[in-house]
Amino acid sequence: DGGITQSPKYLFRKEGQNVTLSCEQNLNHDAMYWYRQDPGQGLRLIYYSQIVNDFQKGDIAEGYSVSREKKESFPLTVTSAQKNPTAFYLCASMGLEGTDTQYFGPGTRLTVL
Amino acid sequence: EDQVTQSPEALRLQEGESSSLNCSYTVSGLRGLFWYRQDPGKGPEFLFTLYSAGEEKEKERLKATLTKKESFLHITAPKPEDSATYLCAVQAPPGNTGKLIFGQGTTLQVKP
């Protein structure tokens, strides 16, 4: 089955810790995206990458970091510098030829204890 | 500033009671408008893409339309399984980055 997987589904972090959220896709998509979703708000873009070894900041990149070493993988690290990290994190991917539709993974819910 | 506003924030319908959800947008050059459905605790599921004013797309009980300023998601004779949050997003220049600007969503509850 082709699709996007995110792990873990639930993640708990103590204050001061860095945590890494996994995102993998087997759709052969070039572009990948990380969004944050808070209750009552729209999805907000954190980082995106259109090719391997290259990525750009989105609207709320402060306190986050990413890497894109493989086409299939785009992990997100939530650092201790992110002051309010409790949220639902969504990864998406998109092919850059033909369709321009983003497809989303199932999400990771991060809670700071 | 590019912006997307959805209304109402919440909508309660009886089964079979048709209605519409609104998505108003202000962008400097629309590349595409997207509708997604999101169930609680899950990722958004793609529904439709609209590219130009006058375009319409249908899927089962859902029909999406687009004008130069807004899009409507019409729900005909809804069923309880249509209960979800419906998200609208627009894609605007520059370039083909794929960046989307999302509205805050409309949460639909359909009662049997």
Short mmCIF file of C-alpha atoms in Angstrom, two decimals:
data_model
loop_
_atom_site.label_atom_id
_atom_site.label_comp_id
_atom_site.label_asym_id
_atom_site.label_seq_id
_atom_site.Cartn_x
_atom_site.Cartn_y
_atom_site.Cartn_z
CA ASP A 1 0.00 0.00 0.00
CA GLY A 2 1.28 3.44 -0.90
CA GLY A 3 1.00 6.12 1.71
CA ILE A 4 2.47 8.27 4.42
CA THR A 5 3.31 6.93 7.85
CA GLN A 6 4.03 8.92 10.99
CA SER A 7 5.37 7.63 14.26
CA PRO A 8 4.78 7.56 17.07
CA LYS A 9 1.03 8.25 17.23
CA TYR A 10 1.37 9.72 20.73
CA LEU A 11 4.50 11.28 22.21
CA PHE A 12 5.12 12.72 25.63
CA ARG A 13 7.98 15.10 26.31
CA LYS A 14 9.41 16.52 29.47
CA GLU A 15 10.34 20.18 29.47
CA GLY A 16 13.87 20.72 28.20
CA GLN A 17 13.93 17.61 26.04
CA ASN A 18 14.33 17.38 22.29
CA VAL A 19 12.07 14.89 20.54
CA THR A 20 12.00 13.66 16.94
CA LEU A 21 8.85 12.85 14.98
CA SER A 22 9.15 10.44 12.09
CA CYS A 23 7.55 10.82 8.64
CA GLU A 24 8.02 8.30 5.84
CA GLN A 25 6.34 8.11 2.43
CA ASN A 26 6.43 5.50 -0.33
CA LEU A 27 4.54 7.57 -2.90
CA ASN A 28 7.76 8.65 -4.67
CA HIS A 29 6.80 12.26 -3.94
CA ASP A 30 9.46 14.94 -4.22
CA ALA A 31 8.02 17.47 -1.77
CA MET A 32 7.32 16.95 1.92
CA TYR A 33 5.78 19.25 4.53
CA TRP A 34 5.34 19.55 8.29
CA TYR A 35 2.29 21.30 9.77
CA ARG A 36 1.19 22.02 13.28
CA GLN A 37 -2.51 21.96 14.25
CA ASP A 38 -3.89 23.57 17.40
CA PRO A 39 -7.55 23.44 18.53
CA GLY A 40 -9.68 25.98 16.68
CA GLN A 41 -6.84 27.00 14.36
CA GLY A 42 -5.95 26.11 10.83
CA LEU A 43 -2.88 24.08 9.95
CA ARG A 44 0.31 26.14 10.08
CA LEU A 45 3.40 25.31 8.03
CA ILE A 46 6.60 24.58 9.97
CA TYR A 47 9.08 23.42 7.32
CA TYR A 48 8.99 22.06 3.80
CA SER A 49 11.39 20.35 1.42
CA GLN A 50 11.17 19.99 -2.34
CA ILE A 51 14.34 17.95 -2.92
CA VAL A 52 16.76 15.86 -0.92
CA ASN A 53 19.26 17.81 1.19
CA ASP A 54 17.29 21.04 0.84
CA PHE A 55 14.50 22.52 2.98
CA GLN A 56 12.91 25.89 3.74
CA LYS A 57 11.33 27.46 6.79
CA GLY A 58 7.59 27.86 6.89
CA ASP A 59 5.61 30.34 8.92
CA ILE A 60 6.42 28.97 12.39
CA ALA A 61 9.89 27.37 12.15
CA GLU A 62 11.30 28.73 15.42
CA GLY A 63 12.10 25.91 17.87
CA TYR A 64 11.96 23.21 15.19
CA SER A 65 14.55 21.54 12.94
CA VAL A 66 14.35 19.09 10.03
CA SER A 67 16.54 17.02 7.75
CA ARG A 68 15.99 15.46 4.32
CA GLU A 69 18.70 12.89 3.74
CA LYS A 70 16.44 10.53 1.79
CA LYS A 71 13.56 11.20 -0.57
CA GLU A 72 11.27 8.99 1.52
CA SER A 73 11.97 10.51 4.92
CA PHE A 74 11.49 13.95 6.51
CA PRO A 75 11.93 13.82 10.31
CA LEU A 76 10.98 16.79 12.49
CA THR A 77 12.81 17.59 15.74
CA VAL A 78 10.98 19.64 18.33
CA THR A 79 13.69 21.31 20.37
CA SER A 80 13.62 22.67 23.89
CA ALA A 81 13.54 26.16 22.34
CA GLN A 82 9.93 25.59 21.24
CA LYS A 83 8.00 27.22 24.07
CA ASN A 84 4.59 25.68 23.45
CA PRO A 85 5.09 22.36 21.66
CA THR A 86 1.89 20.61 22.72
CA ALA A 87 -0.03 20.14 19.46
CA PHE A 88 -1.04 17.72 16.71
CA TYR A 89 1.72 17.42 14.09
CA LEU A 90 0.92 16.48 10.51
CA CYS A 91 3.26 15.45 7.72
CA ALA A 92 2.27 15.73 4.07
CA SER A 93 3.79 14.96 0.70
CA MET A 94 3.20 16.04 -2.87
CA GLY A 95 4.48 15.09 -6.30
CA LEU A 96 5.95 18.01 -8.21
CA GLU A 97 4.77 16.86 -11.62
CA GLY A 98 1.14 16.65 -12.68
CA THR A 99 -1.03 16.87 -9.58
CA ASP A 100 -0.31 19.47 -6.93
CA THR A 101 -2.34 17.85 -4.20
CA GLN A 102 -0.84 17.30 -0.76
CA TYR A 103 -1.62 14.01 0.96
CA PHE A 104 -1.40 13.77 4.72
CA GLY A 105 -0.18 11.20 7.20
CA PRO A 106 -2.18 10.13 10.28
CA GLY A 107 -0.46 12.62 12.62
CA THR A 108 1.48 12.58 15.89
CA ARG A 109 0.05 14.10 19.04
CA LEU A 110 2.81 15.62 21.18
CA THR A 111 2.15 16.47 24.80
CA VAL A 112 4.57 18.26 27.11
CA LEU A 113 4.43 17.01 30.67
CA GLU B 1 -1.82 39.31 3.33
CA ASP B 2 -3.13 35.99 1.98
CA GLN B 3 -6.00 34.75 4.13
CA VAL B 4 -8.63 32.00 4.25
CA THR B 5 -11.78 32.23 6.39
CA GLN B 6 -14.30 29.43 6.83
CA SER B 7 -17.86 29.76 8.09
CA PRO B 8 -19.65 28.70 10.11
CA GLU B 9 -17.18 27.37 12.69
CA ALA B 10 -19.67 24.64 13.63
CA LEU B 11 -22.80 23.31 11.98
CA ARG B 12 -25.38 20.87 13.29
CA LEU B 13 -27.74 19.23 10.82
CA GLN B 14 -30.41 16.59 10.98
CA GLU B 15 -29.90 13.62 8.72
CA GLY B 16 -31.18 14.55 5.27
CA GLU B 17 -31.03 18.31 5.90
CA SER B 18 -28.92 19.82 3.10
CA SER B 19 -26.65 22.81 3.71
CA SER B 20 -23.48 24.58 2.56
CA LEU B 21 -20.11 25.42 4.07
CA ASN B 22 -18.31 28.60 3.02
CA CYS B 23 -14.63 29.30 2.37
CA SER B 24 -13.70 32.92 1.62
CA TYR B 25 -10.20 33.73 0.46
CA THR B 26 -8.00 36.69 -0.36
CA VAL B 27 -4.84 35.72 -2.22
CA SER B 28 -2.68 37.42 -4.78
CA GLY B 29 -3.25 34.94 -7.59
CA LEU B 30 -4.97 31.65 -6.87
CA ARG B 31 -3.17 28.50 -8.05
CA GLY B 32 -5.70 26.12 -6.54
CA LEU B 33 -8.29 25.69 -3.79
CA PHE B 34 -8.43 22.44 -1.85
CA TRP B 35 -11.06 20.80 0.36
CA TYR B 36 -10.14 18.17 2.94
CA ARG B 37 -12.14 16.14 5.44
CA GLN B 38 -10.63 15.47 8.87
CA ASP B 39 -11.96 13.01 11.44
CA PRO B 40 -11.02 13.51 15.11
CA GLY B 41 -7.43 12.49 15.85
CA LYS B 42 -6.65 11.69 12.20
CA GLY B 43 -4.91 13.34 9.27
CA PRO B 44 -6.88 15.31 6.65
CA GLU B 45 -8.30 13.29 3.76
CA PHE B 46 -8.25 14.93 0.34
CA LEU B 47 -11.64 15.63 -1.24
CA PHE B 48 -11.40 18.15 -4.11
CA THR B 49 -9.17 20.59 -5.98
CA LEU B 50 -10.65 23.58 -7.82
CA TYR B 51 -8.58 25.81 -10.08
CA SER B 52 -10.78 28.42 -11.74
CA ALA B 53 -13.99 30.34 -11.11
CA GLY B 54 -17.05 28.44 -12.27
CA GLU B 55 -15.48 25.05 -11.71
CA GLU B 56 -17.53 22.42 -9.86
CA LYS B 57 -16.66 18.93 -8.58
CA GLU B 58 -18.82 16.25 -6.99
CA LYS B 59 -18.26 13.17 -4.87
CA GLU B 60 -21.22 11.27 -3.46
CA ARG B 61 -23.21 13.77 -1.34
CA LEU B 62 -20.58 16.52 -1.63
CA LYS B 63 -20.29 19.21 -4.30
CA ALA B 64 -17.63 21.92 -4.33
CA THR B 65 -17.94 25.16 -6.28
CA LEU B 66 -15.58 28.09 -6.81
CA THR B 67 -15.98 31.80 -7.49
CA LYS B 68 -13.32 34.51 -7.61
CA LYS B 69 -13.72 35.21 -3.89
CA GLU B 70 -15.09 32.07 -2.27
CA SER B 71 -15.81 28.39 -2.46
CA PHE B 72 -18.80 26.45 -1.21
CA LEU B 73 -19.00 22.85 -0.12
CA HIS B 74 -22.60 21.76 -0.59
CA ILE B 75 -23.77 18.71 1.35
CA THR B 76 -26.92 17.10 0.01
CA ALA B 77 -29.02 14.85 2.27
CA PRO B 78 -26.18 14.31 4.74
CA LYS B 79 -25.78 11.15 6.79
CA PRO B 80 -24.25 10.77 10.28
CA GLU B 81 -21.05 9.41 8.69
CA ASP B 82 -20.53 12.81 7.05
CA SER B 83 -19.82 14.23 10.52
CA ALA B 84 -16.24 15.59 10.48
CA THR B 85 -14.24 18.80 10.25
CA TYR B 86 -13.99 20.16 6.72
CA LEU B 87 -10.85 22.13 5.90
CA CYS B 88 -10.35 24.59 3.05
CA ALA B 89 -6.89 25.61 1.81
CA VAL B 90 -5.53 27.77 -0.99
CA GLN B 91 -2.28 27.61 -2.87
CA ALA B 92 -0.81 30.90 -4.04
CA PRO B 93 2.36 32.05 -5.78
CA PRO B 94 5.29 32.32 -5.74
CA GLY B 95 6.52 29.31 -7.60
CA ASN B 96 5.48 25.71 -7.26
CA THR B 97 6.41 25.27 -3.61
CA GLY B 98 3.05 23.71 -2.81
CA LYS B 99 2.62 25.91 0.22
CA LEU B 100 -0.99 25.88 1.45
CA ILE B 101 -2.83 28.46 3.52
CA PHE B 102 -5.56 26.82 5.61
CA GLY B 103 -8.78 28.12 7.07
CA GLN B 104 -9.68 27.15 10.62
CA GLY B 105 -12.22 24.55 9.50
CA THR B 106 -15.95 23.91 9.87
CA THR B 107 -16.99 21.12 12.23
CA LEU B 108 -20.10 19.38 10.94
CA GLN B 109 -22.31 17.19 13.11
CA VAL B 110 -25.12 15.24 11.46
CA LYS B 111 -27.68 13.78 13.84
CA PRO B 112 -29.75 10.71 12.93
#
